Amino acid sequence: MAKKSVPPSIKETAFECPHCGAYTTQFWHSLFAIRTSNEHPTPSVPTPAVKDDIAADQEIAEDVKKSCLEWVDKMLSGLVLLEYHESSRYLHHEVHNLYLSECYNCKKFSVWVHDSLVFPRQKASIAPNPDLPDDIIPDFEEAREIVDASPRGAAALLRLCIQKLCKHLGEKGKDLDEDIASLVKKGLNPLVQQSLDIVRVIGNEAVHPGVVDLKDDRDIAMRLFELVNAIAEQMISHPKAVQSMYGKLPEPKRKAIEKRDHKQ
C-alpha cells in the first residue's frame, strides 16, 4: 500500500518538509524563533466561530470583550500584526499571523503567514522525467515553482521545454503541432498528439513555444507538464529501457537475433 502523503499544514507537528521532502517532525516558532512549548506545539489561529463564542460569553467584561473581538478580527484578516507587551522586559513586540516551522531533518525554516506557506514556494507535484536532457530540467523545475503564482509563465516555460525536447529528438522546434505529428510518425504514441490537441482547444489555438498567452490557466499548465513527460517517456525512457534489457542478453543470443534480422 502506498504511503499516505502528509503535505505541509499549520495544524500539524509532522509533515513532508517543503525543503528536503522528508516526512519528519516540525518545530514551530513564533517570530524571533522562540520555540513553542510542548503544551501548545502548533500556532493558535482563531476561526470565525471564536467571535460568536466571545460575543455570547456573559462573563467577559464589555471592554475586554471589545478588545478580544478586535484582536480576533485582526487575526482573521490574515495580515501580520504587532502586539505590544508592557510586562515583557526583553520582548516588546509579539508578532501574530507570522510563524516559522523548523525541519528536524534538514534544519531549514519555512515561513508561514496566517495559515499559508509562503516560503519556500511549493512546487507542482509532478516531477520531471529523469531522462529529460540537462538543459530542459531547470526550465521544468522553474515551471513547477511558479505554476500557482503564475500559471501563464509556467505554461510558457513548458512550451519552451517541448520546443527544446523536439529539437533534441531531431525536429525543427518551431511549430509544436508539426513537430509532434512528425514524432508520431517516428513512433510516438498518438495519444500524445491528442494531448497536445486538448491543450490547443482549451487554451490558445496555436501552441507557440515560450509564449505567454492570456488564456493559459493552471489546468493548461498541468497538461503541459504531462505532455513534456509523455514525450520523454515514449521517445527517450522506453527506448533506453529496451536497449538496456537487450544489452543484458547473452552475447550468443544477441548475435543470433542480429543474424536473423540481417537475413530479413
XYZ file of N, CA and C in Angstrom:
792
model
N 0.844 -1.193 0.000
C 0.000 0.000 0.000
C 0.883 1.248 0.000
N 0.556 2.216 -0.844
C 1.345 3.430 -0.942
C 1.216 4.258 0.330
N 2.303 4.866 0.736
C 2.310 5.687 1.931
C 1.505 6.954 1.700
N 0.654 7.296 2.687
C -0.180 8.483 2.563
C 0.680 9.735 2.625
N 0.425 10.646 1.709
C 1.161 11.902 1.685
C 0.648 12.827 2.789
N 1.580 13.492 3.484
C 1.212 14.450 4.527
C 1.790 15.808 4.134
N 1.025 16.630 3.415
C 1.536 17.933 2.953
C 1.709 18.892 4.113
N 2.504 19.953 3.932
C 2.700 20.944 4.987
C 1.370 21.542 5.450
N 1.229 21.687 6.761
C -0.002 22.257 7.321
C 0.318 22.911 8.652
N -0.318 24.041 8.899
C -0.110 24.761 10.146
C -0.738 24.040 11.334
N -1.527 23.010 11.071
C -2.186 22.258 12.126
C -1.440 20.979 12.510
N -0.273 20.767 11.915
C 0.473 19.533 12.161
C 1.838 19.802 12.785
N 2.362 18.818 13.492
C 3.715 18.901 14.032
C 4.654 17.963 13.286
N 4.144 17.297 12.254
C 4.971 16.444 11.391
C 4.336 16.416 10.011
N 5.136 16.714 8.998
C 4.655 16.663 7.613
C 5.856 16.609 6.688
N 5.587 16.538 5.366
C 6.664 16.473 4.383
C 7.306 17.849 4.235
N 8.585 17.931 4.553
C 9.287 19.215 4.565
C 9.271 19.863 3.184
N 8.917 21.145 3.082
C 8.929 21.846 1.787
C 10.332 21.980 1.203
N 11.357 21.859 2.060
C 12.741 21.983 1.593
C 13.316 20.640 1.148
N 13.337 19.659 2.060
C 14.009 18.380 1.773
C 13.051 17.262 1.404
N 11.744 17.454 1.623
C 10.757 16.445 1.250
C 10.583 15.334 2.255
N 11.394 15.315 3.323
C 11.291 14.231 4.305
C 10.052 14.408 5.179
N 9.394 13.271 5.468
C 8.291 13.314 6.428
C 8.903 13.206 7.818
N 8.835 14.286 8.565
C 9.508 14.313 9.860
C 8.889 15.362 10.769
N 9.384 15.422 11.994
C 8.910 16.392 12.972
C 9.231 17.823 12.534
N 8.292 18.717 12.797
C 8.486 20.131 12.513
C 8.321 20.905 13.825
N 9.321 21.704 14.191
C 9.244 22.525 15.391
C 8.721 23.906 15.005
N 7.680 24.345 15.684
C 7.068 25.637 15.374
C 7.662 26.746 16.227
N 7.875 27.916 15.637
C 8.420 29.079 16.329
C 7.546 30.289 16.054
N 7.387 31.126 17.078
C 6.826 32.452 16.835
C 7.977 33.310 16.326
N 7.675 34.554 16.004
C 8.724 35.418 15.468
C 9.881 35.538 16.452
N 11.062 35.746 15.938
C 12.327 35.758 16.656
C 12.745 34.343 17.039
N 12.119 33.370 16.419
C 12.494 31.966 16.573
C 12.425 31.482 18.009
N 11.374 31.835 18.719
C 11.150 31.298 20.058
C 10.300 30.043 19.900
N 10.881 28.913 20.230
C 10.169 27.650 20.007
C 8.930 27.563 20.894
N 7.827 27.119 20.303
C 6.587 26.981 21.065
C 6.719 25.850 22.078
N 5.914 25.906 23.107
C 6.012 24.925 24.189
C 5.393 23.599 23.783
N 5.703 22.572 24.569
C 5.134 21.248 24.310
C 3.623 21.239 24.540
N 3.168 22.116 25.448
C 1.724 22.174 25.737
C 0.939 22.745 24.550
N 1.593 23.646 23.781
C 0.944 24.256 22.611
C 1.912 24.170 21.429
N 2.065 22.979 20.826
C 3.074 22.771 19.782
C 2.755 23.412 18.443
N 1.501 23.785 18.200
C 1.139 24.408 16.926
C 0.582 25.802 17.178
N 0.688 26.706 16.200
C 0.163 28.069 16.375
C -1.338 28.085 16.602
N -1.789 29.096 17.320
C -3.211 29.251 17.596
C -3.801 30.247 16.617
N -4.620 29.755 15.687
C -5.257 30.602 14.686
C -6.768 30.552 14.912
N -7.387 31.647 15.351
C -8.824 31.641 15.654
C -9.667 31.465 14.397
N -10.825 30.895 14.583
C -11.800 30.724 13.499
C -12.930 31.730 13.696
N -13.749 31.970 12.658
C -14.874 32.907 12.827
C -15.797 32.523 13.981
N -15.867 31.233 14.307
C -16.749 30.792 15.390
C -16.308 31.339 16.741
N -15.005 31.653 16.871
C -14.490 32.192 18.126
C -15.168 33.523 18.445
N -15.428 34.331 17.422
C -16.090 35.619 17.641
C -17.467 35.426 18.263
N -18.196 34.454 17.763
C -19.532 34.183 18.294
C -19.457 33.743 19.752
N -18.456 32.908 20.069
C -18.303 32.434 21.450
C -17.989 33.588 22.395
N -17.087 34.485 21.940
C -16.725 35.637 22.781
C -17.913 36.559 22.958
N -18.618 36.841 21.863
C -19.770 37.753 21.921
C -20.873 37.213 22.823
N -21.016 35.876 22.871
C -22.093 35.273 23.663
C -21.719 35.051 25.124
N -20.446 35.206 25.451
C -19.990 34.956 26.829
C -20.374 36.131 27.729
N -21.282 35.873 28.675
C -21.770 36.924 29.568
C -20.792 37.250 30.680
N -19.791 36.392 30.880
C -18.858 36.598 31.991
C -17.692 37.516 31.617
N -17.546 37.824 30.341
C -16.458 38.693 29.894
C -16.917 40.139 29.950
N -16.143 40.992 30.605
C -16.471 42.417 30.696
C -16.515 43.025 29.298
N -17.384 44.022 29.121
C -17.604 44.583 27.795
C -16.346 45.207 27.193
N -15.546 45.875 28.007
C -14.333 46.484 27.474
C -13.317 45.425 27.050
N -13.250 44.332 27.843
C -12.356 43.223 27.492
C -12.876 42.511 26.253
N -14.195 42.345 26.191
C -14.818 41.674 25.056
C -14.545 42.434 23.763
N -14.661 43.745 23.836
C -14.406 44.574 22.661
C -12.968 44.406 22.187
N -12.052 44.412 23.133
C -10.636 44.246 22.799
C -10.374 42.877 22.183
N -10.995 41.848 22.752
C -10.813 40.485 22.235
C -11.369 40.344 20.821
N -12.541 40.924 20.594
C -13.152 40.837 19.266
C -12.315 41.570 18.223
N -11.740 42.720 18.608
C -10.876 43.452 17.685
C -9.632 42.627 17.341
N -9.093 41.940 18.368
C -7.907 41.094 18.153
C -8.237 39.945 17.197
N -9.405 39.303 17.396
C -9.807 38.193 16.527
C -9.986 38.684 15.092
N -10.604 39.865 14.910
C -10.789 40.427 13.566
C -9.449 40.629 12.869
N -8.462 41.142 13.605
C -7.138 41.342 13.025
C -6.494 40.013 12.648
N -6.656 39.015 13.505
C -6.086 37.695 13.226
C -6.749 37.059 12.010
N -8.076 37.205 11.909
C -8.805 36.611 10.795
C -8.498 37.300 9.468
N -7.964 38.510 9.527
C -7.603 39.205 8.289
C -6.445 38.506 7.580
N -5.679 37.718 8.341
C -4.539 37.022 7.752
C -3.305 37.870 7.620
N -3.374 39.123 8.053
C -2.236 40.032 7.938
C -1.343 39.928 9.167
N -0.041 40.157 8.965
C 0.894 40.163 10.083
C 0.625 41.394 10.938
N 0.627 41.218 12.268
C 0.372 42.342 13.148
C 1.286 42.279 14.366
N 1.472 43.410 15.016
C 2.309 43.507 16.212
C 1.422 43.697 17.444
N 1.834 43.074 18.535
C 1.129 43.234 19.800
C 2.148 43.617 20.870
N 1.945 44.745 21.494
C 2.896 45.255 22.482
C 2.623 44.672 23.867
N 3.694 44.176 24.507
C 3.591 43.618 25.850
C 4.358 44.514 26.821
N 3.630 45.254 27.603
C 4.284 46.147 28.560
C 5.010 45.384 29.650
N 4.522 44.191 29.967
C 5.110 43.427 31.063
C 6.401 42.719 30.677
N 6.665 42.662 29.383
C 7.862 41.958 28.933
C 9.081 42.863 29.017
N 10.136 42.355 29.621
C 11.352 43.141 29.783
C 12.232 43.071 28.547
N 12.210 41.922 27.858
C 13.114 41.720 26.733
C 12.394 41.711 25.387
N 11.157 41.249 25.351
C 10.417 41.157 24.101
C 9.286 42.178 24.119
N 9.428 43.276 23.370
C 8.463 44.364 23.429
C 7.329 44.202 22.419
N 7.560 43.398 21.366
C 6.520 43.198 20.364
C 6.391 41.715 20.057
N 5.187 41.204 20.142
C 4.909 39.828 19.746
C 4.203 39.882 18.394
N 4.717 39.160 17.413
C 4.157 39.180 16.066
C 3.140 38.054 15.908
N 1.967 38.390 15.432
C 0.929 37.387 15.178
C 0.785 37.168 13.675
N 0.232 36.025 13.318
C -0.008 35.655 11.918
C 1.278 35.517 11.110
N 2.393 35.348 11.793
C 3.661 35.066 11.124
C 4.398 34.026 11.950
N 4.691 32.867 11.333
C 5.272 31.752 12.070
C 6.409 31.116 11.282
N 7.244 30.391 11.992
C 8.334 29.637 11.374
C 8.203 28.174 11.773
N 8.378 27.285 10.808
C 8.465 25.859 11.112
C 9.878 25.394 10.783
N 10.470 24.657 11.713
C 11.858 24.209 11.578
C 11.884 22.696 11.379
N 12.487 22.246 10.285
C 12.531 20.825 9.967
C 13.577 20.101 10.822
N 13.168 19.024 11.452
C 14.089 18.220 12.264
C 15.177 17.598 11.398
N 14.842 17.288 10.152
C 15.784 16.591 9.280
C 16.832 17.524 8.670
N 16.386 18.577 7.995
C 17.328 19.456 7.292
C 17.629 20.749 8.038
N 16.913 20.987 9.145
C 17.126 22.169 9.997
C 16.767 23.485 9.310
N 16.137 23.439 8.147
C 15.768 24.659 7.449
C 14.408 25.162 7.936
N 14.203 26.481 7.793
C 12.968 27.108 8.238
C 12.039 27.378 7.060
N 10.762 27.182 7.314
C 9.721 27.580 6.362
C 8.931 28.721 6.995
N 8.470 29.637 6.171
C 7.776 30.832 6.661
C 6.289 30.739 6.334
N 5.476 31.036 7.331
C 4.026 30.961 7.190
C 3.396 32.302 7.533
N 2.453 32.765 6.729
C 1.633 33.932 7.043
C 0.212 33.433 7.227
N -0.346 33.697 8.413
C -1.641 33.138 8.808
C -1.541 31.616 8.716
N -2.307 30.958 7.867
C -2.196 29.504 7.756
C -1.638 29.078 6.395
N -0.952 30.001 5.705
C -0.438 29.716 4.363
C 1.084 29.684 4.343
N 1.643 28.674 3.690
C 3.086 28.578 3.499
C 3.502 29.550 2.402
N 4.399 30.477 2.729
C 4.830 31.471 1.743
C 6.279 31.259 1.297
N 7.063 30.504 2.090
C 8.439 30.200 1.708
C 8.845 28.888 2.345
N 9.462 27.966 1.591
C 9.744 28.092 0.161
C 8.475 27.873 -0.674
N 8.544 28.307 -1.917
C 7.415 28.086 -2.804
C 7.177 26.590 -2.961
N 5.916 26.209 -2.924
C 5.587 24.812 -3.126
C 5.567 24.506 -4.614
N 6.214 23.432 -4.976
C 6.261 23.040 -6.378
C 5.042 22.192 -6.741
N 4.719 22.170 -8.022
C 3.685 21.263 -8.509
C 4.133 19.837 -8.224
N 3.190 18.959 -7.961
C 3.519 17.596 -7.542
C 4.175 16.767 -8.639
N 3.966 17.127 -9.890
C 4.509 16.333 -10.995
C 5.999 16.629 -11.184
N 6.832 15.594 -11.093
C 8.285 15.747 -11.205
C 8.730 15.512 -12.649
N 9.871 16.075 -13.038
C 10.342 15.878 -14.414
C 10.835 14.461 -14.645
N 10.627 13.962 -15.854
C 11.188 12.674 -16.228
C 12.713 12.768 -16.092
N 13.335 11.874 -15.329
C 14.788 11.977 -15.116
C 15.607 11.840 -16.390
N 15.006 11.336 -17.458
C 15.727 11.184 -18.722
C 15.653 12.424 -19.609
N 14.992 13.475 -19.132
C 14.971 14.719 -19.901
C 16.393 15.262 -20.037
N 16.724 15.887 -21.167
C 18.055 16.496 -21.327
C 18.339 17.513 -20.230
N 19.621 17.681 -19.900
C 20.023 18.549 -18.794
C 19.590 20.000 -18.973
N 19.493 20.471 -20.213
C 19.127 21.874 -20.423
C 17.620 22.108 -20.328
N 16.840 21.054 -20.174
C 15.389 21.183 -20.085
C 14.907 21.112 -18.641
N 15.566 20.298 -17.828
C 15.119 20.091 -16.446
C 15.039 21.396 -15.647
N 16.017 22.336 -15.748
C 15.878 23.593 -14.990
C 14.622 24.385 -15.353
N 14.261 24.404 -16.647
C 13.040 25.103 -17.066
C 11.805 24.412 -16.493
N 11.827 23.085 -16.506
C 10.714 22.299 -15.963
C 10.553 22.595 -14.472
N 11.694 22.608 -13.736
C 11.652 22.852 -12.289
C 11.178 24.266 -11.983
N 11.594 25.235 -12.791
C 11.138 26.607 -12.572
C 9.630 26.708 -12.791
N 9.137 25.996 -13.788
C 7.698 25.989 -14.038
C 6.946 25.380 -12.855
N 7.525 24.347 -12.236
C 6.903 23.741 -11.050
C 6.795 24.747 -9.910
N 7.818 25.608 -9.785
C 7.864 26.550 -8.682
C 6.865 27.693 -8.843
N 6.571 28.073 -10.082
C 5.747 29.271 -10.290
C 4.332 28.972 -10.771
N 3.979 27.696 -10.936
C 2.702 27.376 -11.571
C 1.505 27.934 -10.804
N 1.581 27.980 -9.469
C 0.453 28.514 -8.700
C 0.415 30.034 -8.764
N 1.590 30.661 -8.671
C 1.640 32.130 -8.697
C 1.462 32.682 -10.105
N 1.981 31.970 -11.114
C 1.899 32.453 -12.497
C 1.736 31.277 -13.454
N 0.516 30.749 -13.583
C 0.300 29.622 -14.496
C 0.641 29.958 -15.943
N 0.454 31.227 -16.341
C 0.801 31.613 -17.711
C 2.308 31.545 -17.926
N 3.065 31.998 -16.922
C 4.517 31.907 -17.016
C 4.988 30.462 -17.045
N 4.357 29.610 -16.241
C 4.721 28.198 -16.212
C 4.419 27.541 -17.554
N 3.260 27.866 -18.133
C 2.887 27.284 -19.426
C 3.871 27.701 -20.511
N 4.320 28.963 -20.483
C 5.290 29.438 -21.475
C 6.610 28.678 -21.337
N 7.054 28.452 -20.100
C 8.293 27.698 -19.873
C 8.154 26.264 -20.367
N 6.985 25.673 -20.152
C 6.782 24.284 -20.561
C 6.717 24.150 -22.079
N 6.179 25.153 -22.769
C 6.204 25.128 -24.227
C 7.643 25.225 -24.724
N 8.439 26.006 -24.001
C 9.866 26.091 -24.338
C 10.537 24.741 -24.122
N 10.142 24.035 -23.042
C 10.672 22.693 -22.784
C 10.344 21.746 -23.944
N 9.106 21.813 -24.418
C 8.701 20.940 -25.526
C 9.472 21.299 -26.785
N 9.667 22.595 -27.019
C 10.444 23.030 -28.187
C 11.868 22.464 -28.122
N 12.515 22.594 -26.959
C 13.866 22.068 -26.793
C 13.894 20.553 -26.943
N 12.871 19.895 -26.411
C 12.810 18.438 -26.483
C 12.640 17.974 -27.927
N 11.806 18.677 -28.678
C 11.618 18.321 -30.092
C 12.926 18.490 -30.865
N 13.642 19.565 -30.585
C 14.945 19.762 -31.235
C 15.911 18.655 -30.853
N 15.887 18.260 -29.601
C 16.753 17.176 -29.114
C 16.451 15.870 -29.862
N 15.185 15.713 -30.249
C 14.774 14.492 -30.942
C 14.845 14.627 -32.464
N 15.465 15.726 -32.938
C 15.704 15.864 -34.369
C 14.684 16.655 -35.136
N 13.743 17.306 -34.431
C 12.727 18.095 -35.129
C 13.178 19.561 -35.238
N 12.386 20.371 -35.930
C 12.751 21.769 -36.159
C 12.595 22.637 -34.910
N 11.587 22.330 -34.070
C 11.395 23.093 -32.848
C 10.741 24.442 -33.058
N 10.031 24.621 -34.163
C 9.377 25.902 -34.438
C 7.863 25.820 -34.278
N 7.270 24.751 -34.762
C 5.827 24.546 -34.654
C 5.606 23.231 -33.901
N 5.097 23.318 -32.672
C 4.961 22.132 -31.833
C 3.997 21.119 -32.434
N 2.935 21.604 -33.049
C 1.957 20.689 -33.652
C 2.620 19.859 -34.750
N 3.392 20.512 -35.614
C 4.076 19.807 -36.700
C 5.159 18.873 -36.152
N 5.908 19.358 -35.155
C 6.975 18.536 -34.588
C 6.439 17.255 -33.968
N 5.369 17.380 -33.189
C 4.831 16.199 -32.524
C 4.171 15.267 -33.538
N 3.549 15.823 -34.568
C 2.989 14.984 -35.631
C 4.098 14.178 -36.301
N 5.254 14.804 -36.479
C 6.402 14.109 -37.061
C 6.904 13.018 -36.125
N 6.911 13.317 -34.827
C 7.360 12.323 -33.852
C 6.404 11.134 -33.790
N 5.108 11.396 -33.979
C 4.135 10.295 -34.000
C 4.482 9.326 -35.131
N 4.876 9.862 -36.292
C 5.269 9.016 -37.421
C 6.523 8.193 -37.093
N 7.334 8.715 -36.160
C 8.565 8.017 -35.777
C 8.365 7.053 -34.602
N 7.132 6.968 -34.111
C 6.875 6.003 -33.044
C 6.257 6.569 -31.783
N 6.075 7.894 -31.703
C 5.454 8.491 -30.528
C 3.979 8.091 -30.473
N 3.517 7.731 -29.284
C 2.125 7.312 -29.109
C 1.189 8.421 -29.613
N 0.242 8.092 -30.484
C -0.705 9.107 -30.991
C -1.473 9.821 -29.883
N -1.576 9.192 -28.697
C -2.268 9.841 -27.585
C -1.569 11.129 -27.171
N -0.244 11.194 -27.401
C 0.479 12.422 -27.089
C 0.031 13.539 -28.018
N -0.188 13.210 -29.286
C -0.711 14.191 -30.235
C -2.087 14.672 -29.785
N -2.906 13.738 -29.327
C -4.239 14.106 -28.845
C -4.145 15.000 -27.615
N -3.163 14.739 -26.775
C -2.962 15.571 -25.591
C -2.638 16.997 -25.989
N -1.792 17.157 -27.000
C -1.460 18.494 -27.497
C -2.706 19.166 -28.060
N -3.532 18.391 -28.761
C -4.764 18.953 -29.320
C -5.683 19.454 -28.205
N -5.748 18.711 -27.093
C -6.573 19.134 -25.956
C -6.081 20.468 -25.428
N -4.753 20.596 -25.292
C -4.167 21.847 -24.808
C -4.516 22.992 -25.748
N -4.469 22.726 -27.066
C -4.766 23.772 -28.050
C -6.223 24.209 -27.967
N -7.116 23.229 -27.834
C -8.549 23.530 -27.869
C -8.993 24.292 -26.629
N -8.507 23.864 -25.435
C -8.946 24.528 -24.205
C -8.144 25.798 -23.925
N -7.049 25.979 -24.649
C -6.225 27.163 -24.427
C -6.143 27.998 -25.683
N -4.934 28.262 -26.109
C -4.761 29.056 -27.325
C -4.826 28.150 -28.551
N -5.243 28.692 -29.677
C -5.415 27.879 -30.875
C -4.101 27.355 -31.416
N -3.045 28.134 -31.308
C -1.730 27.691 -31.772
C -0.783 27.674 -30.584
N -0.197 26.510 -30.306
C 0.679 26.365 -29.150
C 2.073 26.849 -29.530
N 2.394 28.088 -29.182
C 3.670 28.671 -29.569
C 4.715 28.471 -28.485
N 5.915 28.047 -28.857
C 6.974 27.829 -27.866
C 7.336 29.110 -27.122
N 7.387 29.022 -25.774
C 7.869 30.124 -24.958
C 6.997 31.356 -24.925
N 5.758 31.262 -25.403
C 4.883 32.431 -25.483
C 3.931 32.458 -24.286
N 3.792 33.635 -23.664
C 2.817 33.815 -22.590
C 1.474 34.145 -23.223
N 0.474 33.335 -22.949
C -0.849 33.545 -23.532
C -1.844 33.853 -22.425
N -2.682 34.869 -22.642
C -3.617 35.305 -21.621
C -4.665 34.256 -21.292
N -4.861 33.277 -22.166
C -5.870 32.250 -21.931
C -5.338 31.095 -21.092
N -4.037 31.050 -20.896
C -3.459 29.951 -20.126
C -3.905 30.008 -18.673
N -4.203 28.851 -18.105
C -4.508 28.755 -16.685
C -3.773 27.548 -16.103
N -4.017 27.251 -14.857
C -3.279 26.174 -14.195
C -3.565 24.816 -14.836
N -4.793 24.619 -15.281
C -5.155 23.340 -15.895
C -4.335 23.111 -17.166
N -4.190 24.140 -17.968
C -3.386 24.017 -19.185
C -1.929 23.738 -18.828
N -1.420 24.447 -17.821
C -0.029 24.235 -17.406
C 0.189 22.798 -16.945
N -0.745 22.255 -16.173
C -0.586 20.882 -15.676
C -0.612 19.880 -16.828
N -1.413 20.150 -17.853
C -1.443 19.262 -19.018
C -0.125 19.336 -19.786
N 0.484 20.525 -19.799
C 1.771 20.676 -20.476
C 2.882 19.952 -19.718
N 2.823 19.944 -18.388
C 3.765 19.143 -17.601
C 3.686 17.678 -18.055
N 2.462 17.182 -18.144
C 2.241 15.788 -18.536
C 2.730 15.539 -19.954
N 2.525 16.521 -20.824
C 2.926 16.376 -22.223
C 4.445 16.260 -22.344
N 5.180 17.091 -21.614
C 6.641 17.020 -21.642
C 7.107 15.635 -21.205
N 6.553 15.148 -20.094
C 6.971 13.847 -19.582
C 6.550 12.702 -20.497
N 5.385 12.843 -21.128
C 4.908 11.787 -22.025
C 5.831 11.644 -23.230
N 6.258 12.770 -23.788
C 7.176 12.720 -24.939
C 8.499 12.090 -24.524
N 9.013 12.511 -23.366
C 10.284 11.961 -22.887
C 10.171 10.467 -22.606
N 9.041 10.059 -22.038
C 8.847 8.631 -21.722
C 8.825 7.791 -22.987
N 8.070 8.263 -23.985
C 7.908 7.487 -25.220
C 9.168 7.463 -26.074
N 9.839 8.597 -26.177
C 10.931 8.728 -27.136
C 12.327 8.581 -26.532
N 12.443 8.651 -25.190
C 13.764 8.533 -24.564
C 13.795 7.382 -23.559
N 12.912 7.414 -22.559
C 12.964 6.435 -21.471
C 12.683 5.013 -21.940
N 11.611 4.849 -22.726
C 11.250 3.494 -23.167
C 12.325 2.871 -24.052
N 12.802 3.577 -25.093
C 13.890 3.003 -25.899
C 15.137 2.709 -25.058
N 15.425 3.589 -24.098
C 16.586 3.386 -23.230
C 16.434 2.105 -22.412
N 15.232 1.861 -21.882
C 14.988 0.661 -21.085
C 15.089 -0.596 -21.940
N 14.547 -0.534 -23.159
C 14.615 -1.688 -24.057
C 16.063 -2.006 -24.426
N 16.828 -0.962 -24.737
C 18.233 -1.153 -25.083
C 19.011 -1.751 -23.920
N 18.671 -1.317 -22.709
C 19.344 -1.845 -21.523
C 19.054 -3.335 -21.354
N 17.792 -3.712 -21.521
C 17.424 -5.122 -21.390
C 18.057 -5.954 -22.503
N 18.081 -5.385 -23.711
C 18.670 -6.100 -24.850
C 20.166 -6.312 -24.630
N 20.821 -5.283 -24.053
C 22.255 -5.392 -23.817
C 22.614 -6.434 -22.783
N 21.657 -6.809 -21.939
C 21.911 -7.806 -20.903
C 21.709 -9.238 -21.396
N 21.215 -9.391 -22.626
C 21.060 -10.730 -23.180
C 22.444 -11.353 -23.399
N 22.547 -12.680 -23.272
C 23.830 -13.349 -23.558
C 24.283 -13.031 -24.983
N 25.565 -12.835 -25.157
C 26.098 -12.440 -26.458
C 25.695 -13.387 -27.584
N 25.738 -14.720 -27.379
C 25.317 -15.632 -28.461
C 23.870 -15.380 -28.896
N 23.002 -15.056 -27.910
C 21.600 -14.801 -28.232
C 21.471 -13.523 -29.058
N 22.245 -12.491 -28.682
C 22.181 -11.229 -29.422
C 22.665 -11.420 -30.864
N 23.739 -12.180 -31.018
C 24.274 -12.411 -32.353
C 23.293 -13.191 -33.203
N 22.583 -14.129 -32.583
C 21.585 -14.906 -33.316
C 20.444 -14.009 -33.786
N 20.025 -13.079 -32.922
C 18.959 -12.142 -33.282
C 19.403 -11.225 -34.414
N 20.637 -10.703 -34.282
C 21.150 -9.808 -35.312
C 21.303 -10.534 -36.648
N 21.707 -11.815 -36.592
C 21.837 -12.614 -37.813
C 20.474 -12.814 -38.469
N 19.465 -13.088 -37.624
C 18.106 -13.278 -38.131
C 17.600 -11.996 -38.797
N 17.804 -10.833 -38.104
C 17.331 -9.559 -38.637
C 18.048 -9.191 -39.938
N 19.328 -9.558 -40.022
C 20.111 -9.254 -41.231
C 19.559 -9.998 -42.440
N 19.098 -11.236 -42.205
C 18.529 -12.028 -43.298
C 17.228 -11.406 -43.791
N 16.468 -10.802 -42.877
C 15.190 -10.212 -43.280
C 15.421 -8.949 -44.103
